[in-house]
Short mmCIF file of C-alpha atoms in Angstrom, two decimals:
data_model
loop_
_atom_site.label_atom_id
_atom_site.label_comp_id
_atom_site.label_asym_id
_atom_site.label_seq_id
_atom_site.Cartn_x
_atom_site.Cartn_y
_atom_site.Cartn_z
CA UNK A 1 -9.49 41.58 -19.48
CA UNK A 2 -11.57 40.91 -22.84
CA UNK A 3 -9.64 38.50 -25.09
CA UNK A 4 -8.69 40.45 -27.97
CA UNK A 5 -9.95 39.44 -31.17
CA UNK A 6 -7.68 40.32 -34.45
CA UNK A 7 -10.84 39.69 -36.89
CA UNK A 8 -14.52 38.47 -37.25
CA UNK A 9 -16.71 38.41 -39.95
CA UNK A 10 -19.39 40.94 -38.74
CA UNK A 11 -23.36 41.69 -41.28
CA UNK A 12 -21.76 40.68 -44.48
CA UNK A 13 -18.28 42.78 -43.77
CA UNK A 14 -14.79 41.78 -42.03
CA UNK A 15 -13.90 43.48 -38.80
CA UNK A 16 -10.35 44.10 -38.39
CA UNK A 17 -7.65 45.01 -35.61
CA UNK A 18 -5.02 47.04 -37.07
CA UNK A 19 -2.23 45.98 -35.60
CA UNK A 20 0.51 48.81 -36.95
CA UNK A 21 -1.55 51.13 -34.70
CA UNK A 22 -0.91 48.60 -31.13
CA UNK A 23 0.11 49.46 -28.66
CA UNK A 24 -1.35 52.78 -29.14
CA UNK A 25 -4.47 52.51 -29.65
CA UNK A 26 -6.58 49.81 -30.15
CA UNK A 27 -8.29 50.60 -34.05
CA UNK A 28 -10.78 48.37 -35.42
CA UNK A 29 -11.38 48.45 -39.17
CA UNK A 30 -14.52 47.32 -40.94
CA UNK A 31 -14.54 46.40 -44.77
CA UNK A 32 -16.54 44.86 -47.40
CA UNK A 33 -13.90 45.51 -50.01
CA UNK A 34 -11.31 42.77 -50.89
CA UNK A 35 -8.87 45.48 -52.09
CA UNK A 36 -8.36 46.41 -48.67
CA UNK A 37 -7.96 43.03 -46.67
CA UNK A 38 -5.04 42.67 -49.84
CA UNK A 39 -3.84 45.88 -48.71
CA UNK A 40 -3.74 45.07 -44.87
CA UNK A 41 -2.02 42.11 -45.51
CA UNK A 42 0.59 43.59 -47.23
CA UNK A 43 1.12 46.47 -44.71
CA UNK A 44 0.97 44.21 -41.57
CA UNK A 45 -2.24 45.69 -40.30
CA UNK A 46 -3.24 41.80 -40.45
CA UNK A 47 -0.27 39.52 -39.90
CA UNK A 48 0.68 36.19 -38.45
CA UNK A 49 0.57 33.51 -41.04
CA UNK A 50 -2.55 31.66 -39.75
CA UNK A 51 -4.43 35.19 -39.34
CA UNK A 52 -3.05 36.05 -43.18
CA UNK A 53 -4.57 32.41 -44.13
CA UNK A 54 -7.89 33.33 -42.56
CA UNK A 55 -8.30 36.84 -43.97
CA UNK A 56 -7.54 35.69 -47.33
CA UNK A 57 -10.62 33.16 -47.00
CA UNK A 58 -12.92 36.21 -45.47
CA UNK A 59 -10.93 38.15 -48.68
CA UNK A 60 -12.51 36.20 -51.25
CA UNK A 61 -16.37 35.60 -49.74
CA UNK A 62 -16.11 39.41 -49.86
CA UNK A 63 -15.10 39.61 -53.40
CA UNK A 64 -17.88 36.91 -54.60
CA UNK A 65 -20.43 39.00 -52.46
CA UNK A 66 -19.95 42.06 -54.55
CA UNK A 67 -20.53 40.61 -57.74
CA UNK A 68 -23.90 38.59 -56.89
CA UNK A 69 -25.50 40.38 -59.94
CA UNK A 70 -22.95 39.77 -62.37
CA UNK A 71 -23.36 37.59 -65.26
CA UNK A 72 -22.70 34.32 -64.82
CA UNK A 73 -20.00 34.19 -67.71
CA UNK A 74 -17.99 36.49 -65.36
CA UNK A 75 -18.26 34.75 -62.34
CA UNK A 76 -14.95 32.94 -62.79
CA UNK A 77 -12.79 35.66 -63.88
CA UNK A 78 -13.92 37.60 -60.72
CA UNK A 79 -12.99 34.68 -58.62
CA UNK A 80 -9.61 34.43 -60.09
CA UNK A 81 -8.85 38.10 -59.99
CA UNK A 82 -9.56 38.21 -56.16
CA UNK A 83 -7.46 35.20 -55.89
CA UNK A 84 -4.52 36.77 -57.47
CA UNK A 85 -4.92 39.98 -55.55
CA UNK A 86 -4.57 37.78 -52.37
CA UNK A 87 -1.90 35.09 -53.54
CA UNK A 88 0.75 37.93 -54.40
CA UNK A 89 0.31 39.94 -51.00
CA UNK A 90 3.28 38.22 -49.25
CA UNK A 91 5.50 35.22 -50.47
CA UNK A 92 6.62 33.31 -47.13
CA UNK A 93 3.40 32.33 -45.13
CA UNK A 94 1.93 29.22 -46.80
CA UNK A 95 -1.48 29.48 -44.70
CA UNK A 96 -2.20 31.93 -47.44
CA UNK A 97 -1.95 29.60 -50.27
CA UNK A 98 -3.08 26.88 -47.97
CA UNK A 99 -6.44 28.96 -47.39
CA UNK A 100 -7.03 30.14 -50.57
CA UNK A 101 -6.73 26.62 -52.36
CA UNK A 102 -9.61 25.31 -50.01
CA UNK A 103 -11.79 28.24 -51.29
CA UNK A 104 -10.85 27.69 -54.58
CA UNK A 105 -11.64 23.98 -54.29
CA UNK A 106 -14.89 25.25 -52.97
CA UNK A 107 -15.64 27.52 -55.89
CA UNK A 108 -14.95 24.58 -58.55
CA UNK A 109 -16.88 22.34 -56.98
CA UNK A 110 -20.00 24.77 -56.71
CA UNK A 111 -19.75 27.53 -59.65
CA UNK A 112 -22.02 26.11 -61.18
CA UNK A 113 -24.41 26.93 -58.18
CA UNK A 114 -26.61 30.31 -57.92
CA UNK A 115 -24.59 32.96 -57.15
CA UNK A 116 -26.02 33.75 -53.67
CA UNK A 117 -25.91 30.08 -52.94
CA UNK A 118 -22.21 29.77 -53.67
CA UNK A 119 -21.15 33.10 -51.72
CA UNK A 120 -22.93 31.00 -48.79
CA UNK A 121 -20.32 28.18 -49.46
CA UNK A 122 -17.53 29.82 -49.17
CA UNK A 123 -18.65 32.37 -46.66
CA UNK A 124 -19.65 28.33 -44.60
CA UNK A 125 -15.51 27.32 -45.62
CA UNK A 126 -14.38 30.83 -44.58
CA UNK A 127 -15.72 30.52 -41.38
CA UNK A 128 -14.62 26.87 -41.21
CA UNK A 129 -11.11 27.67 -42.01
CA UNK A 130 -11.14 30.47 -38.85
CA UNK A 131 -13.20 27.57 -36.31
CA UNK A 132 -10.19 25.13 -37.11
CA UNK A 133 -7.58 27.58 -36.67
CA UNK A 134 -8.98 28.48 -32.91
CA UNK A 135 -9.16 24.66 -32.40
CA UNK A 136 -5.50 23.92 -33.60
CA UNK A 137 -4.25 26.41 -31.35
CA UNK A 138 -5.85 24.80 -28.33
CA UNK A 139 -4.43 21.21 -29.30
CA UNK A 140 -0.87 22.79 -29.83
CA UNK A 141 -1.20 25.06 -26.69
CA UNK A 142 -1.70 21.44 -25.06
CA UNK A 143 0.80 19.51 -26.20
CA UNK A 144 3.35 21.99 -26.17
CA UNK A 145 2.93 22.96 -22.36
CA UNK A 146 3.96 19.08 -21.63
CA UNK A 147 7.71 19.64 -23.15
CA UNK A 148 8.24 23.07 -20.85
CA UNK A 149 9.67 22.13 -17.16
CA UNK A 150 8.33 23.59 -14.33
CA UNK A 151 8.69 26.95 -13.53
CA UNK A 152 10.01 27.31 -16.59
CA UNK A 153 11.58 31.15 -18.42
CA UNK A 154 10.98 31.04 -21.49
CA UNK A 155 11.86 33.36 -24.47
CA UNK A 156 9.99 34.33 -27.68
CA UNK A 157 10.52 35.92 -30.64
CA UNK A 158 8.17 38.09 -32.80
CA UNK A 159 4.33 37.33 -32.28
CA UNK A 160 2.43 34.22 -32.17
CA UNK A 161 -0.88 34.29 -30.27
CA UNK A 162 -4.37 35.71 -30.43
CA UNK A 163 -3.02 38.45 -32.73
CA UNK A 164 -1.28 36.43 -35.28
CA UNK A 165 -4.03 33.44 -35.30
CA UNK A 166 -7.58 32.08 -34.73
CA UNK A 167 -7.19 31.34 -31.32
CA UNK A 168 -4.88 31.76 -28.62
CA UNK A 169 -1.91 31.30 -30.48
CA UNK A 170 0.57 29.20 -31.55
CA UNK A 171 3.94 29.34 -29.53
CA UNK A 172 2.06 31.92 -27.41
CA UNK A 173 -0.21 29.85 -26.66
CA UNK A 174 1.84 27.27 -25.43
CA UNK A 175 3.19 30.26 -22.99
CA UNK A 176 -0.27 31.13 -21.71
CA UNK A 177 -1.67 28.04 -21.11
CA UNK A 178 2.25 26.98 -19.42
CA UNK A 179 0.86 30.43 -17.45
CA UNK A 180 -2.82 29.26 -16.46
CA UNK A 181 -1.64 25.83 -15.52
CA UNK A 182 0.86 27.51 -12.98
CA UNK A 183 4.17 25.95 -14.46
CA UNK A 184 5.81 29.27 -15.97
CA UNK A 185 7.93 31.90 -13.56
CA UNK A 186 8.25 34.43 -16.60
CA UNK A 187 8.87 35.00 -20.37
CA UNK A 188 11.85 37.08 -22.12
CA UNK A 189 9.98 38.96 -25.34
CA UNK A 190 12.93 39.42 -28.24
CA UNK A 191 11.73 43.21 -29.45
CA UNK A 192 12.13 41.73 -32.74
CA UNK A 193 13.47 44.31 -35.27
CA UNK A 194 12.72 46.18 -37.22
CA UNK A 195 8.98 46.03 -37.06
CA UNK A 196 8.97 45.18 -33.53
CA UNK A 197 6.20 42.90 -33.31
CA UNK A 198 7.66 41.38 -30.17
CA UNK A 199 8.04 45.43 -28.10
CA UNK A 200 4.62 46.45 -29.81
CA UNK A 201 1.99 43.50 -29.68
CA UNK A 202 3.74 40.39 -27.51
CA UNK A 203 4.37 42.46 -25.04
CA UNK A 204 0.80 43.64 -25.28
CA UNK A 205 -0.78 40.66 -25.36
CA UNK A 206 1.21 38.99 -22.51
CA UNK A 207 0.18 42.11 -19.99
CA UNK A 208 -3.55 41.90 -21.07
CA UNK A 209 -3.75 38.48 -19.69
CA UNK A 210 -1.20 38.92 -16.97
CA UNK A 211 1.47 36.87 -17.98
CA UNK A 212 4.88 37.66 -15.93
CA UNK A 213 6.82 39.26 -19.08
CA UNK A 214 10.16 40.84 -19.47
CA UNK A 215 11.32 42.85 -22.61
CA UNK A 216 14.69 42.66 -24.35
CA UNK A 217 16.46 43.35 -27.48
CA UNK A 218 16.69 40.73 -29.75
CA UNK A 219 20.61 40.35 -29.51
CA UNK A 220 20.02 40.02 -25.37
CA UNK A 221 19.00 36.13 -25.73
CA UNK A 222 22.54 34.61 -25.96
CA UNK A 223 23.53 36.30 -23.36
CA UNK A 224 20.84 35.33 -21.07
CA UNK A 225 21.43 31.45 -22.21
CA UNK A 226 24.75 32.20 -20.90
CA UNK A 227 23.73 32.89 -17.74
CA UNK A 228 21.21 30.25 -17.21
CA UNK A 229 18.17 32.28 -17.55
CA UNK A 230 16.23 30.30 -19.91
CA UNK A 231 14.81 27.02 -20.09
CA UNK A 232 13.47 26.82 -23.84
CA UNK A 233 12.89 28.93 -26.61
CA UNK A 234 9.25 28.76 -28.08
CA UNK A 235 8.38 30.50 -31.81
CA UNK A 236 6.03 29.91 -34.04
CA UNK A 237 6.48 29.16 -38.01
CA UNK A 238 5.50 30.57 -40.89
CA UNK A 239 6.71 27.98 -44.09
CA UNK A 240 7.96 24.43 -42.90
CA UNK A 241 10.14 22.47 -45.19
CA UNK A 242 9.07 18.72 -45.73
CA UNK A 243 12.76 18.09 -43.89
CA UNK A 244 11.74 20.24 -41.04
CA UNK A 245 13.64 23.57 -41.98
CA UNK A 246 11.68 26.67 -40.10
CA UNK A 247 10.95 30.20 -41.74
CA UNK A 248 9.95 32.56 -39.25
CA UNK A 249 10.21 35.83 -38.32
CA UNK A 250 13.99 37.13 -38.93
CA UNK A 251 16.29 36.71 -36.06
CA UNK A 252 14.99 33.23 -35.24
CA UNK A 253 17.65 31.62 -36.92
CA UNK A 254 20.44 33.53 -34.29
CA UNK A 255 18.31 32.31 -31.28
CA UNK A 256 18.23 28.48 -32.76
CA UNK A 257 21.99 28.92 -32.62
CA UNK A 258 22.29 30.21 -29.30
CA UNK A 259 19.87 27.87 -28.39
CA UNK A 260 22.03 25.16 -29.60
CA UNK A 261 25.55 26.03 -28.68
CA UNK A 262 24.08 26.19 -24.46
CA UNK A 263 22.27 23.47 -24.70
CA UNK A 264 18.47 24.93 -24.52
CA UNK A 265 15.73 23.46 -26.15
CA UNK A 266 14.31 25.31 -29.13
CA UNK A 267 10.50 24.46 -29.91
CA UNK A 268 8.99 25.38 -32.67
CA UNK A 269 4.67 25.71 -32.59
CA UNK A 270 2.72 25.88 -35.66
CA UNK A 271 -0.62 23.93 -37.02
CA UNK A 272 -0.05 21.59 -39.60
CA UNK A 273 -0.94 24.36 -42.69
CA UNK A 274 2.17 25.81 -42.29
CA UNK A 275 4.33 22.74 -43.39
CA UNK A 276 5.22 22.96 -46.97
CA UNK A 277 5.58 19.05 -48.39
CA UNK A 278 5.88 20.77 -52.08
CA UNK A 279 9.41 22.21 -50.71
CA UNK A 280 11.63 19.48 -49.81
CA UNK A 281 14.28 21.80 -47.69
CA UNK A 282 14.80 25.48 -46.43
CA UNK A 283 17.07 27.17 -49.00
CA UNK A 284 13.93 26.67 -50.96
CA UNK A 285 11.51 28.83 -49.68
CA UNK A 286 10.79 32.52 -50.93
CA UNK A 287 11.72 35.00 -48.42
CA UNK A 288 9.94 38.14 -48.85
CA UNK A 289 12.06 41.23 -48.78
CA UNK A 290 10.24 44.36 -47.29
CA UNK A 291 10.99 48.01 -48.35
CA UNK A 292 14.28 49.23 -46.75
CA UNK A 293 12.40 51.94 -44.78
CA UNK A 294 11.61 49.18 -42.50
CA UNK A 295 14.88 49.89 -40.95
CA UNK A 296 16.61 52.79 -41.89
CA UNK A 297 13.46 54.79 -39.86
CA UNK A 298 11.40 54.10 -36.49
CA UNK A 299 7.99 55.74 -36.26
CA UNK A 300 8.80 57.57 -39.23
CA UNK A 301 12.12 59.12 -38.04
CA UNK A 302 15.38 58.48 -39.82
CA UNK A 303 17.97 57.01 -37.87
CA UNK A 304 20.48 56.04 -40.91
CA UNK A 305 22.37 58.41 -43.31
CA UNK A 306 20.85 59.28 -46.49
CA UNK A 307 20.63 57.11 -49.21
CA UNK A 308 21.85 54.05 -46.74
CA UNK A 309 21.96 51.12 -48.26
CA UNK A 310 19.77 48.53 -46.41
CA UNK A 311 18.59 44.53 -46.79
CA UNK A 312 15.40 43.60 -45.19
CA UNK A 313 14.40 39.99 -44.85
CA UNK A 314 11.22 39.33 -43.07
CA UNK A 315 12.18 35.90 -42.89
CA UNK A 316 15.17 33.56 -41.94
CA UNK A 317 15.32 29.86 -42.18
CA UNK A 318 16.70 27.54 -39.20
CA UNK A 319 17.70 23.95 -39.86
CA UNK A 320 15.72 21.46 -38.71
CA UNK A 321 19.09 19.72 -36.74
CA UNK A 322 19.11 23.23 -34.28
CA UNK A 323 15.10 22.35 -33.50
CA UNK A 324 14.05 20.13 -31.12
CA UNK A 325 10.73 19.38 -31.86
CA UNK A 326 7.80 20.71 -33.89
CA UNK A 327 4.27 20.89 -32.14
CA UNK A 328 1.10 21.21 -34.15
CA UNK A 329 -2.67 19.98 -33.25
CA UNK A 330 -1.66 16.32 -34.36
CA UNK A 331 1.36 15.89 -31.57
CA UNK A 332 4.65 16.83 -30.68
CA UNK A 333 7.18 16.20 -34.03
CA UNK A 334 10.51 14.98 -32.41
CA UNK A 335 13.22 14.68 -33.74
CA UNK A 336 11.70 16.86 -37.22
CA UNK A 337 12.98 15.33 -39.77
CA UNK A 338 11.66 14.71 -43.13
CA UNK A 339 10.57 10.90 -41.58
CA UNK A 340 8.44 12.18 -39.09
CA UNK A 341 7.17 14.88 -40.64
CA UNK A 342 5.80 12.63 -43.48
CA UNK A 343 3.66 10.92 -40.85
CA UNK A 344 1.36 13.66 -40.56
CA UNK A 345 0.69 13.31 -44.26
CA UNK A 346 -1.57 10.49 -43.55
CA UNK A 347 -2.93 11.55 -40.27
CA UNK A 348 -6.48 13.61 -40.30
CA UNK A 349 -5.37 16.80 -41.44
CA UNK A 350 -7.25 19.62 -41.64
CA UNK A 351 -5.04 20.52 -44.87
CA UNK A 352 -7.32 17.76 -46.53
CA UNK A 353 -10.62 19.35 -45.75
CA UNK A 354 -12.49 20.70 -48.11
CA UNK A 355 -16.52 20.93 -49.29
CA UNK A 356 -17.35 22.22 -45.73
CA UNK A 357 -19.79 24.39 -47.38
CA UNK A 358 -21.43 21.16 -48.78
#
């Protein structure tokens, strides 16, 4: 089966999979406005907070591309107004910000350059930023395979691999290489409400590259710890704490629990862009709230009364005491604490790199 891939930067224009249209139908999307990677963003059509990080780059080459014959007294103000549109498209995922400060480092650094010579800059970092990404994933899809036992069941929640990254995936990945290498029996896919990235595009994924898979609701997991079905729990991360405290994907946070309480080891994957060392615990990160519609409907029909009152995280935080271990492309993080995780601070980082277009 060809490996699916989520976006590519195609003749001067970013090719897109939109993902609200999986498992349907496979829709590819090709734009050269910045306006509209904000707008996929926002609507999920790109998602996965590595994938976000990496359209946000592509976001902003595409921006400085259609202003080549501008004045140069505009140049900045164009820079920072794509910037802005891309910073306020969702709160929780710090690739974005992560991304978008590398191209802005870029852009200071060069502004003073020709304006075709600087779009070839970022355009170089862009690309950079997406090359990394595929390379992190293989270095976490590495070390995490080591902590599963063999013939492991795992469970996962939401979606973490080729769709939501650069690569194969974060947590995912981990489960498909476990796969290739012939130590994984089969994986338990949390539906993951409401959006269900886990029903619509884990479950997708997992099939394309014939990976044993079984689907369940997301309030199934405790009760399959119970009866000694699982062997770890694998998700990825979208904002890490400097203590170790996990956003992800709502309902992550019950799992780490039931993870806990029966004993299971609960692993969270993730490349080092997604720890926050600005936000020194949980509570502090900004959960983005999506639009209540989210779950009072399901493919557009209504399943709650009218004028239901609804709350709709797309994020929870877990503690860093229910988590294991973190794995990223530098190592396995165990225990995660605020001690180890300050090691990585000094280890080469890709969250350092910048100039690439140099």
């Amino acid at each position: 089966m060809t490996i699916v891939v989520p976006i590519a930067w195609k003749d001067g224009a970013v090719e897109y999979l939109d993902q609200t249209k999986l498992p349907a139908a496979e829709v590819y999307r090709t734009t050269r406005d910045e306006s509209e990677i904000a707008e996929a963003i926002k609507t999920l059509a790109i998602r996965g907070a590595p994938l976000i990080g990496i359209a946000a780059a592509y976001g902003i080459v595409l921006a400085m591309n259609r202003i080549r014959h501008v004045g140069r007294e505009t140049v900045a103000m164009h820079f920072e107004q794509a910037h802005h549109l891309l910073a306020t498209t969702r709160p929780t995922a710090v690739n974005l910000f992560w991304a978008l400060d590398r191209m802005r480092q870029v852009f200071e650094q060069h502004r003073s350059d020709e304006i075709k010579r600087l779009c070839e800059r970022l355009l170089k970092e862009a690309m950079a930023i997406h090359q990394e990404d595929a390379e992190m994933c293989e270095r976490i899809s590495e070390h995490g395979e080591k902590l599963l036992p063999a013939g492991a069941t795992v469970l996962t929640h939401c979606n973490t691999g080729r769709l939501a990254t650069g690569g194969r995936g974060t947590a995912l990945g981990i489960i498909e290489r476990a796969w290739e290498l012939g130590a994984l029996k089969n994986v338990y896919i949390a539906e993951t409400r409401p959006l269900l990235q886990g029903a619509r595009l884990t479950a997708w994924e997992l099939a394309r590259r014939g990976v044993p898979a079984t689907l369940i609701t997301d309030h199934t997991g405790a009760f399959l710890m119970q009866q000694g079905r699982i062997n770890a729990v694998v998700v990825g991360a979208d904002r890490i704490a400097a203590n170790g405290d996990v956003a992800n994907k709502v309902g992550t946070y019950s799992l780490a629990i039931a993870a806990h309480h029966h004993g299971i080891p609960f692993f969270v994957a993730a490349p080092s862009s997604s720890i926050d060392f600005e936000t020194v615990r949980g509570s502090l990160i900004p959960i983005e709230e999506r639009r209540v519609e989210e779950i009072t409907t399901i493919a557009g029909t209504t399943i709650a009364p009218e004028h239901a009152t609804a709350y709709a995280p797309a994020f929870d935080v877990t503690p860093y005491q229910l988590i294991a271990a973190i794995v990223t492309e530098h190592g396995v993080v165990q225990p995660p604490n605020a001690a180890s995780l300050r090691s990585l601070r000094s280890a080469p980082s890709h969250r350092e790199r910048v100039g690439v277009g140099t």
